[in-house]
Amino acid sequence: MTRRLAVGIGVISACVLGFGPACTSDDDGGNDQAEAATESEGDSGDGDSGDGDGDPGDGDGDPGDGDGDSSALTYYKDAKPILDANCVTCHVEGGIGPFALQTWAQVEQWAPIIAPSIADLSMPPWPPNPSCNSYEDERLLGIDERELLLEWIDAGFPEGDPADAPPDPEPPAPFEADFSVSLPEPYTPTQVPDDYRCFVIPWPDSLTEPTYVTAQVVEPDQLQLVHHVISFVADPDDADFYIGLDEADPAPGYECFGGPGKLDWTARWLGDWVPGMDAWYAPPGSGIEVQPGSSLIVQVHYNNLNAEPVADQTTLGFQISDTVERPGTFVPVTKFEWIAGFGNMTIPAGEANVHHSATLDREHELFQYTLASLGVGPSEEVDVWRSALHMHLLGTQARLSITQDNASEDCLVQIDDWDFNWQGDYMFNEAVPFGAGDTMQLDCWYDNTEANQPIVNGEPKQPETVGWGDGTFDEMCLGIIYVARK
């Protein structure tokens, strides 16, 4: 999507941040993804990425100078372009990564410990299984890139000649916002290590007609603390609930772990941001309609494990249009019975592999209701451009797919090693059609044993039977798709 990106490189990096399978699991999720990446990219050759002479270094016994063999891998000539493109977006001075990788001196310090997570794909973090679909701005090292970095590290990570460094890439064009808004007042995170906070911001009074949001940018005030941002929009008739949550909390904003406060889609997903991301863009010719008098609900995830909490007043910028060719909207994919409370989504205590699923055809009432704003009929074909998954802390894996009328399947997104802290939505390189006779399939798996419990007051929480809910220790099984009229 214009997408996704987040923090860095290295097993120690992942552990210091407190995220990811590198610290919390002994399973082979990373190996599964590595195998999938290998299958999706094909055979990389004969397995020997060197030049056939055995030692990829320079042959003089000093791995750091890069002199001698001109074919030897070096930082400036070979590794730097890969690190700059895939790691430095987050591992910058003052960024959310626990260390910077912008200079040779910084890379030299950390190079000895980054090889394991390059090999198992835990860094850079990219949750989707690459065999499922292809996405814009994939944060996934190719086989050749991965092998080059590992060979360079194994050779002693030679520095080489700064003159060999390729030119810096052209920076992206600056985002030109039509208007910007900031959090109503500064907020200093209080929860450690993760603080989820929602802030209600009025839609500008100057926008007196319906408007389409076509792009969003987030400018964190404290980049070292802000882990992700999701913006929602509530229509004027629905905003009072969220305003009430804000007013009831004496601190700026209000606590919001699972979503903006409730998940009946009265606060619709509008856009998102994670570290390293330039901006969120709607698909070409598309946008999300916002009514005058609406309210933005901005969820900010603060992570202060590696930085002292300080006051943050993040800003969001928006590009808007009076009209768009193909109106779009984010749509939830789930069982309405779970949300309404008259259907069980039970995850028994002690069970290691609990599966819940939802199957919805194109004519389902949920799609009729959520897509009515696009002016499409109940079986009219639409384009699916983006997808996301959402569970809480007991989730282990999830998958969202479309079975077409001809029985062929389109995988939208599959995450084999779920981590609540690394959520995102992913924009396809090509839209997936969803029309009459097609079926949307959502599958979620959970582990509610002692080995997969969150830490509470320094101790693992004891397993309890849980179900659907907004709370930290409740669960959800939710897919989210961006749908546009054809």
JSON list of N, CA, C and O in Angstrom, two decimals, residues 168-189:
[
{"chain": "A", "resi": 168, "resn": "ASP", "atom": "N", "xyz": [22.63, 8.68, -3.66]},
{"chain": "A", "resi": 168, "resn": "ASP", "atom": "CA", "xyz": [21.45, 8.55, -2.82]},
{"chain": "A", "resi": 168, "resn": "ASP", "atom": "C", "xyz": [20.20, 8.58, -3.70]},
{"chain": "A", "resi": 168, "resn": "ASP", "atom": "O", "xyz": [20.14, 9.34, -4.69]},
{"chain": "A", "resi": 169, "resn": "PRO", "atom": "N", "xyz": [19.19, 7.77, -3.36]},
{"chain": "A", "resi": 169, "resn": "PRO", "atom": "CA", "xyz": [17.97, 7.78, -4.16]},
{"chain": "A", "resi": 169, "resn": "PRO", "atom": "C", "xyz": [17.26, 9.13, -4.06]},
{"chain": "A", "resi": 169, "resn": "PRO", "atom": "O", "xyz": [17.40, 9.86, -3.07]},
{"chain": "A", "resi": 170, "resn": "GLU", "atom": "N", "xyz": [16.51, 9.45, -5.09]},
{"chain": "A", "resi": 170, "resn": "GLU", "atom": "CA", "xyz": [15.73, 10.68, -5.06]},
{"chain": "A", "resi": 170, "resn": "GLU", "atom": "C", "xyz": [14.70, 10.60, -3.94]},
{"chain": "A", "resi": 170, "resn": "GLU", "atom": "O", "xyz": [13.99, 9.60, -3.82]},
{"chain": "A", "resi": 171, "resn": "PRO", "atom": "N", "xyz": [14.61, 11.62, -3.11]},
{"chain": "A", "resi": 171, "resn": "PRO", "atom": "CA", "xyz": [13.58, 11.60, -2.07]},
{"chain": "A", "resi": 171, "resn": "PRO", "atom": "C", "xyz": [12.19, 11.67, -2.69]},
{"chain": "A", "resi": 171, "resn": "PRO", "atom": "O", "xyz": [12.03, 12.21, -3.80]},
{"chain": "A", "resi": 172, "resn": "PRO", "atom": "N", "xyz": [11.19, 11.13, -2.02]},
{"chain": "A", "resi": 172, "resn": "PRO", "atom": "CA", "xyz": [9.84, 11.21, -2.56]},
{"chain": "A", "resi": 172, "resn": "PRO", "atom": "C", "xyz": [9.38, 12.66, -2.64]},
{"chain": "A", "resi": 172, "resn": "PRO", "atom": "O", "xyz": [9.85, 13.52, -1.89]},
{"chain": "A", "resi": 173, "resn": "ALA", "atom": "N", "xyz": [8.50, 12.91, -3.57]},
{"chain": "A", "resi": 173, "resn": "ALA", "atom": "CA", "xyz": [7.96, 14.26, -3.70]},
{"chain": "A", "resi": 173, "resn": "ALA", "atom": "C", "xyz": [7.28, 14.65, -2.39]},
{"chain": "A", "resi": 173, "resn": "ALA", "atom": "O", "xyz": [6.62, 13.83, -1.75]},
{"chain": "A", "resi": 174, "resn": "PRO", "atom": "N", "xyz": [7.45, 15.89, -1.95]},
{"chain": "A", "resi": 174, "resn": "PRO", "atom": "CA", "xyz": [6.81, 16.30, -0.69]},
{"chain": "A", "resi": 174, "resn": "PRO", "atom": "C", "xyz": [5.30, 16.19, -0.77]},
{"chain": "A", "resi": 174, "resn": "PRO", "atom": "O", "xyz": [4.69, 16.44, -1.82]},
{"chain": "A", "resi": 175, "resn": "PHE", "atom": "N", "xyz": [4.70, 15.79, 0.33]},
{"chain": "A", "resi": 175, "resn": "PHE", "atom": "CA", "xyz": [3.25, 15.66, 0.42]},
{"chain": "A", "resi": 175, "resn": "PHE", "atom": "C", "xyz": [2.64, 17.05, 0.57]},
{"chain": "A", "resi": 175, "resn": "PHE", "atom": "O", "xyz": [2.98, 17.78, 1.51]},
{"chain": "A", "resi": 176, "resn": "GLU", "atom": "N", "xyz": [1.79, 17.42, -0.34]},
{"chain": "A", "resi": 176, "resn": "GLU", "atom": "CA", "xyz": [1.15, 18.73, -0.30]},
{"chain": "A", "resi": 176, "resn": "GLU", "atom": "C", "xyz": [-0.27, 18.58, 0.24]},
{"chain": "A", "resi": 176, "resn": "GLU", "atom": "O", "xyz": [-1.20, 18.22, -0.49]},
{"chain": "A", "resi": 177, "resn": "ALA", "atom": "N", "xyz": [-0.43, 18.83, 1.53]},
{"chain": "A", "resi": 177, "resn": "ALA", "atom": "CA", "xyz": [-1.72, 18.66, 2.18]},
{"chain": "A", "resi": 177, "resn": "ALA", "atom": "C", "xyz": [-2.66, 19.81, 1.85]},
{"chain": "A", "resi": 177, "resn": "ALA", "atom": "O", "xyz": [-2.24, 20.98, 1.79]},
{"chain": "A", "resi": 178, "resn": "ASP", "atom": "N", "xyz": [-3.91, 19.48, 1.65]},
{"chain": "A", "resi": 178, "resn": "ASP", "atom": "CA", "xyz": [-4.94, 20.52, 1.48]},
{"chain": "A", "resi": 178, "resn": "ASP", "atom": "C", "xyz": [-5.30, 21.14, 2.82]},
{"chain": "A", "resi": 178, "resn": "ASP", "atom": "O", "xyz": [-5.70, 22.30, 2.89]},
{"chain": "A", "resi": 179, "resn": "PHE", "atom": "N", "xyz": [-5.18, 20.36, 3.88]},
{"chain": "A", "resi": 179, "resn": "PHE", "atom": "CA", "xyz": [-5.32, 20.90, 5.24]},
{"chain": "A", "resi": 179, "resn": "PHE", "atom": "C", "xyz": [-4.68, 19.92, 6.21]},
{"chain": "A", "resi": 179, "resn": "PHE", "atom": "O", "xyz": [-4.47, 18.75, 5.89]},
{"chain": "A", "resi": 180, "resn": "SER", "atom": "N", "xyz": [-4.34, 20.41, 7.38]},
{"chain": "A", "resi": 180, "resn": "SER", "atom": "CA", "xyz": [-3.73, 19.58, 8.42]},
{"chain": "A", "resi": 180, "resn": "SER", "atom": "C", "xyz": [-4.43, 19.81, 9.75]},
{"chain": "A", "resi": 180, "resn": "SER", "atom": "O", "xyz": [-4.97, 20.89, 10.00]},
{"chain": "A", "resi": 181, "resn": "VAL", "atom": "N", "xyz": [-4.41, 18.79, 10.59]},
{"chain": "A", "resi": 181, "resn": "VAL", "atom": "CA", "xyz": [-4.95, 18.89, 11.94]},
{"chain": "A", "resi": 181, "resn": "VAL", "atom": "C", "xyz": [-3.96, 18.23, 12.88]},
{"chain": "A", "resi": 181, "resn": "VAL", "atom": "O", "xyz": [-3.23, 17.31, 12.51]},
{"chain": "A", "resi": 182, "resn": "SER", "atom": "N", "xyz": [-3.93, 18.69, 14.12]},
{"chain": "A", "resi": 182, "resn": "SER", "atom": "CA", "xyz": [-3.06, 18.11, 15.14]},
{"chain": "A", "resi": 182, "resn": "SER", "atom": "C", "xyz": [-3.90, 17.57, 16.28]},
{"chain": "A", "resi": 182, "resn": "SER", "atom": "O", "xyz": [-5.09, 17.93, 16.44]},
{"chain": "A", "resi": 183, "resn": "LEU", "atom": "N", "xyz": [-3.31, 16.69, 17.08]},
{"chain": "A", "resi": 183, "resn": "LEU", "atom": "CA", "xyz": [-4.00, 16.25, 18.28]},
{"chain": "A", "resi": 183, "resn": "LEU", "atom": "C", "xyz": [-4.41, 17.48, 19.08]},
{"chain": "A", "resi": 183, "resn": "LEU", "atom": "O", "xyz": [-3.66, 18.47, 19.15]},
{"chain": "A", "resi": 184, "resn": "PRO", "atom": "N", "xyz": [-5.59, 17.47, 19.69]},
{"chain": "A", "resi": 184, "resn": "PRO", "atom": "CA", "xyz": [-6.11, 18.69, 20.34]},
{"chain": "A", "resi": 184, "resn": "PRO", "atom": "C", "xyz": [-5.17, 19.28, 21.38]},
{"chain": "A", "resi": 184, "resn": "PRO", "atom": "O", "xyz": [-5.13, 20.49, 21.56]},
{"chain": "A", "resi": 185, "resn": "GLU", "atom": "N", "xyz": [-4.42, 18.43, 22.08]},
{"chain": "A", "resi": 185, "resn": "GLU", "atom": "CA", "xyz": [-3.45, 18.90, 23.07]},
{"chain": "A", "resi": 185, "resn": "GLU", "atom": "C", "xyz": [-2.37, 17.85, 23.22]},
{"chain": "A", "resi": 185, "resn": "GLU", "atom": "O", "xyz": [-2.56, 16.68, 22.87]},
{"chain": "A", "resi": 186, "resn": "PRO", "atom": "N", "xyz": [-1.20, 18.22, 23.71]},
{"chain": "A", "resi": 186, "resn": "PRO", "atom": "CA", "xyz": [-0.12, 17.24, 23.85]},
{"chain": "A", "resi": 186, "resn": "PRO", "atom": "C", "xyz": [-0.50, 16.13, 24.82]},
{"chain": "A", "resi": 186, "resn": "PRO", "atom": "O", "xyz": [-1.21, 16.36, 25.82]},
{"chain": "A", "resi": 187, "resn": "TYR", "atom": "N", "xyz": [-0.01, 14.93, 24.54]},
{"chain": "A", "resi": 187, "resn": "TYR", "atom": "CA", "xyz": [-0.25, 13.79, 25.41]},
{"chain": "A", "resi": 187, "resn": "TYR", "atom": "C", "xyz": [1.08, 13.09, 25.69]},
{"chain": "A", "resi": 187, "resn": "TYR", "atom": "O", "xyz": [1.85, 12.81, 24.77]},
{"chain": "A", "resi": 188, "resn": "THR", "atom": "N", "xyz": [1.34, 12.81, 26.95]},
{"chain": "A", "resi": 188, "resn": "THR", "atom": "CA", "xyz": [2.52, 12.07, 27.37]},
{"chain": "A", "resi": 188, "resn": "THR", "atom": "C", "xyz": [2.11, 10.64, 27.72]},
{"chain": "A", "resi": 188, "resn": "THR", "atom": "O", "xyz": [1.28, 10.44, 28.62]},
{"chain": "A", "resi": 189, "resn": "PRO", "atom": "N", "xyz": [2.62, 9.63, 27.01]},
{"chain": "A", "resi": 189, "resn": "PRO", "atom": "CA", "xyz": [2.23, 8.24, 27.28]},
{"chain": "A", "resi": 189, "resn": "PRO", "atom": "C", "xyz": [2.50, 7.87, 28.74]},
{"chain": "A", "resi": 189, "resn": "PRO", "atom": "O", "xyz": [3.52, 8.26, 29.32]}
]
